[in-house]
Amino acid sequence: MQSEHDAVLLQQRQTFRRGSIQLLVVATVITICSIYVGLFDGARLAEGIPSMISLIGEMFPPDFQNARDWVEPLLDTLAMSVAGTALAVTFSVPLALLAARNTTPHPVVYQVARAILNGLRSIPELIMGIIFVAAVGFGALPGVLALGLHSIGMVGKFFAEAIEHVDEAPVEATRAAGANGLQVIWHGILPQVLPQMADVSIYRWEYNFRASTVMGMVGAGGIGFELMGSLRIMQYQEVLAILLVILVMVTMVDALSAVLRRKFK
Amino acid sequence: MIRLNQVSVTYPGGFTALHPTDIEFRRGEFTVLLGASGAGKSTLLRCLNYLNVPSSGHVHVEGIGELKRRSALLAHRRRTGMIFQQHQLIGRLSALRNVLTGRLGYHGTWRSLVPLPPEDQRIALQALDRVGLMAKALERVDSLSGGQQQRVGIARAIAQRPQMVLADEPVASLDPHTSVQVLGLIRGVCAEDHIPAVVSLHQLDLARQFADRIVGIAAGRVVYDGAPAGLSDLHLEAIYRRDPTRSSEATAAPSTTTEFPLNLATEKS
C-alpha cells in the first residue's frame, strides 16, 4: 500500500518537474528575445520617458480646428475599404472554387490557385500600396488596389476552406436531378457557404477600414495622408485629434460589422 | 425500361458491394430492393443513375441507350427523380428553392444563374401541393420536421416530372407511422403518374405492404426476385442470413449511409 502511494507521488513529482522545465525554457526564450530587441535597456527607456511625457503633453488639448478638412479624407478611407473589399470578394469567389479540393477542375489548377492565394497574402498591403502609388500615382485608387489584392489572399483561402467543408449530401442530390457541373456549384454549394462568405467579407471590410487609415502614409489616399502631414510638421495636437476621430470611426465600423454579421447567421 | 447487364461495383478498398448482376425494371412496377444493411441494395439502386459508377457491365435505359456519354447521363438523371434517406436538402433555403433544384436539368447553365421561369416555379409549387406542404413553401427547410423534410425531398423528385423514381432508404430515419405515410405518398404519386419506382428498404413488413415486386439482396447478390406473396421463410433466411422470425432486428438496423468506406464516391463532374 505504502509503496503504491509512493509510486503515484513520485510520478506526480516527475510530472511537476517536467512542467517546470518546459516553463523555464519558454521563459528563457522570451527573455533572450526581449534583451535582443532592447526591451530591458533601462537607461535608454529612462531617457525616453521624459520625451514621451513632453510629447504627450504637446498633444493636449487635441486641436480640431481643421476638422472640416478631414471629412473628405475620412470618406475616402471609408470608400477605399468598401471598394477594396468588394474587389477582393469578386476575385476570391472564382479563385476559391479553383483552390477547393472538391470543386477544382484539376490538381495542378488547385496547386496554382493555392500558390496565388499564399503569394498575395504574404506581400504586406503597405508594400503593395507603395508599388501601386508608383504605378498609378497618389490617391485612393492605389490604396483600393493594394487593399483588394492583399485581401484576396485571406478571403480566397477562407472561401476555399468553407467550400471544402460543405455538406456533400445536397450536392449529390443536385447532381442526381441532372444538373451540370456549374449548376451544382451554383445551386448545391454556394447557397450552403453564403453565410460564411458574408461573415468573412464583412470581417475583412472591418479589417480593411483599419488598414486603410495607414495606407495614406505611403500616399495612397485617405485620412492616413492627413495624419502623416500633421506628424511631419509636428502638429501633435492635431495628430491626437485625428487619432481620436479614427478611433470613433473604427468603433462605429466594428459595431456595424457585428450587427451585419449577426444578420447573416 | 432500365436494364443492368452484368453490372458490378467494387470499392477502392477492394470490397465488392455488388457482384455481376443482370436485372430489369419495368414500367408500372413498384419494386422494393430488400436486404439488411450492407447487403448492397443502395449500391444497386445508385447504379441506376450512376451515383455509383459500375466497375464493370453497363446500364441500358429505354429511349436513351447506354449511360456512358455525359449528355446521356444528364438526360437520364433529369427524368429520374431520386429520394434520399437523409433528404439531402439545403437547410437554410426555403422548401420552394429546394424543390426548384429538380428543375435545373431543364435549363442551361446561364439561364439557371437567375431565378427560373414562372412555369418552373409553378411546377415546383404544384409538387409541394401534392405532398401537402403548400403552406410551408417559403419556410426554411431546417425549421420543418423530419417527415416534412422527406416530403420536400419527394416534391423535389416530383418537380422533375420524372419517368422513374428511385428512393434510397427513404424512411430509414423516420418513425413507423410517418414511414407508412411517406411510402404511401411515394406509391400514390407513382401510381397516379404511371411511373415505375425502385425503393430500397430493410423493413420486411413495409416491403410486403407496398411492393408489387420484391428483389431480395444479400452479400451483393440478388437472392430473390418476385411477388411479395412468393417470399418464403427460406428466402428470408437467405436475405437476412439469420432466423427469419427475428427480422424485426433488421428493422432496427443502423443507417446505410455509413455501411461502405466510400459511399459518397461518385463520378467527377
CSV table of C-alpha atoms in Angstrom, one decimal, chain A residues 44-173:
chain,number,residue,atom,x,y,z
A,44,ARG,CA,17.5,54.1,-22.9
A,45,LEU,CA,14.0,53.6,-21.7
A,46,ALA,CA,14.6,56.0,-18.8
A,47,GLU,CA,15.9,58.5,-21.3
A,48,GLY,CA,12.8,58.1,-23.4
A,49,ILE,CA,10.3,58.7,-20.6
A,50,PRO,CA,10.7,62.5,-20.3
A,51,SER,CA,10.4,63.0,-24.1
A,52,MET,CA,7.4,60.7,-24.2
A,53,ILE,CA,5.8,62.8,-21.4
A,54,SER,CA,6.6,66.0,-23.2
A,55,LEU,CA,5.3,64.6,-26.5
A,56,ILE,CA,2.0,63.6,-24.8
A,57,GLY,CA,1.9,67.0,-23.2
A,58,GLU,CA,2.2,68.6,-26.6
A,59,MET,CA,-0.7,66.6,-27.8
A,60,PHE,CA,-3.1,68.2,-25.3
A,61,PRO,CA,-5.5,69.6,-25.8
A,62,PRO,CA,-6.5,68.0,-29.2
A,63,ASP,CA,-6.9,70.5,-31.9
A,64,PHE,CA,-10.0,70.1,-34.0
A,65,GLN,CA,-9.6,73.4,-35.9
A,66,ASN,CA,-9.0,71.8,-39.3
A,67,ALA,CA,-11.7,69.1,-38.7
A,68,ARG,CA,-13.6,70.2,-41.7
A,69,ASP,CA,-10.6,69.2,-43.9
A,70,TRP,CA,-10.7,65.7,-42.6
A,71,VAL,CA,-14.3,64.9,-43.8
A,72,GLU,CA,-13.3,64.1,-47.3
A,73,PRO,CA,-10.2,62.0,-46.5
A,74,LEU,CA,-12.4,60.1,-44.0
A,75,LEU,CA,-15.0,59.4,-46.7
A,76,ASP,CA,-12.1,58.4,-49.0
A,77,THR,CA,-10.9,55.9,-46.4
A,78,LEU,CA,-14.4,54.5,-46.0
A,79,ALA,CA,-14.9,54.2,-49.7
A,80,MET,CA,-11.5,52.6,-50.1
A,81,SER,CA,-12.3,50.0,-47.6
A,82,VAL,CA,-15.6,49.2,-49.2
A,83,ALA,CA,-14.3,49.2,-52.8
A,84,GLY,CA,-11.2,47.2,-51.8
A,85,THR,CA,-13.2,44.5,-50.0
A,86,ALA,CA,-15.6,44.3,-53.0
A,87,LEU,CA,-12.6,43.9,-55.3
A,88,ALA,CA,-11.2,41.2,-53.1
A,89,VAL,CA,-14.5,39.3,-52.9
A,90,THR,CA,-15.1,39.5,-56.6
A,91,PHE,CA,-11.8,37.7,-57.4
A,92,SER,CA,-11.9,35.5,-54.3
A,93,VAL,CA,-15.0,33.5,-55.4
A,94,PRO,CA,-13.6,32.1,-58.6
A,95,LEU,CA,-10.1,31.7,-57.1
A,96,ALA,CA,-11.6,29.8,-54.1
A,97,LEU,CA,-13.6,27.5,-56.4
A,98,LEU,CA,-10.3,26.6,-58.1
A,99,ALA,CA,-8.5,26.3,-54.8
A,100,ALA,CA,-11.0,24.0,-53.1
A,101,ARG,CA,-10.4,20.3,-53.5
A,102,ASN,CA,-14.0,19.4,-54.2
A,103,THR,CA,-14.6,22.0,-57.0
A,104,THR,CA,-11.2,22.4,-58.6
A,105,PRO,CA,-11.1,21.1,-62.2
A,106,HIS,CA,-7.6,19.7,-61.8
A,107,PRO,CA,-5.0,19.1,-59.1
A,108,VAL,CA,-2.5,21.3,-60.9
A,109,VAL,CA,-5.0,24.1,-61.0
A,110,TYR,CA,-5.6,23.6,-57.3
A,111,GLN,CA,-1.9,23.9,-56.5
A,112,VAL,CA,-1.5,27.0,-58.7
A,113,ALA,CA,-4.6,28.7,-57.1
A,114,ARG,CA,-3.3,27.9,-53.6
A,115,ALA,CA,0.1,29.3,-54.5
A,116,ILE,CA,-1.5,32.6,-55.8
A,117,LEU,CA,-3.5,32.9,-52.6
A,118,ASN,CA,-0.4,32.4,-50.5
A,119,GLY,CA,1.6,34.8,-52.6
A,120,LEU,CA,-1.0,37.6,-52.3
A,121,ARG,CA,-1.3,37.0,-48.6
A,122,SER,CA,2.5,37.2,-47.9
A,123,ILE,CA,3.0,40.6,-49.6
A,124,PRO,CA,2.0,43.3,-46.9
A,125,GLU,CA,-0.6,45.8,-48.1
A,126,LEU,CA,1.7,48.7,-47.3
A,127,ILE,CA,4.3,47.3,-49.7
A,128,MET,CA,1.6,46.8,-52.3
A,129,GLY,CA,0.5,50.4,-51.6
A,130,ILE,CA,4.0,51.7,-52.4
A,131,ILE,CA,4.1,49.7,-55.6
A,132,PHE,CA,0.7,50.9,-56.8
A,133,VAL,CA,1.4,54.5,-55.9
A,134,ALA,CA,4.5,54.2,-58.1
A,135,ALA,CA,2.3,52.7,-60.8
A,136,VAL,CA,-0.9,54.8,-60.9
A,137,GLY,CA,0.1,57.8,-58.8
A,138,PHE,CA,-1.2,59.2,-55.5
A,139,GLY,CA,-4.8,59.0,-54.3
A,140,ALA,CA,-7.4,56.5,-53.3
A,141,LEU,CA,-7.0,54.2,-56.3
A,142,PRO,CA,-3.6,52.7,-55.4
A,143,GLY,CA,-5.0,52.2,-51.9
A,144,VAL,CA,-8.0,50.3,-53.2
A,145,LEU,CA,-5.9,48.1,-55.4
A,146,ALA,CA,-3.4,47.3,-52.6
A,147,LEU,CA,-6.2,46.5,-50.1
A,148,GLY,CA,-8.1,44.5,-52.6
A,149,LEU,CA,-5.2,42.4,-53.9
A,150,HIS,CA,-3.8,41.7,-50.4
A,151,SER,CA,-7.3,40.8,-49.1
A,152,ILE,CA,-7.8,38.2,-51.9
A,153,GLY,CA,-5.1,36.1,-50.2
A,154,MET,CA,-7.0,35.7,-47.0
A,155,VAL,CA,-10.6,36.0,-48.2
A,156,GLY,CA,-10.0,33.4,-51.0
A,157,LYS,CA,-8.4,31.0,-48.6
A,158,PHE,CA,-11.3,31.2,-46.2
A,159,PHE,CA,-13.8,30.8,-49.0
A,160,ALA,CA,-12.0,27.8,-50.3
A,161,GLU,CA,-12.0,26.2,-46.9
A,162,ALA,CA,-15.7,26.9,-46.5
A,163,ILE,CA,-16.4,25.2,-49.9
A,164,GLU,CA,-14.3,22.2,-48.9
A,165,HIS,CA,-16.4,21.7,-45.7
A,166,VAL,CA,-19.7,21.9,-47.5
A,167,ASP,CA,-22.3,19.1,-46.8
A,168,GLU,CA,-21.9,16.7,-49.7
A,169,ALA,CA,-25.4,15.3,-49.4
A,170,PRO,CA,-27.5,18.1,-51.0
A,171,VAL,CA,-24.7,18.4,-53.6
A,172,GLU,CA,-25.2,14.8,-54.6
A,173,ALA,CA,-29.0,15.4,-54.7
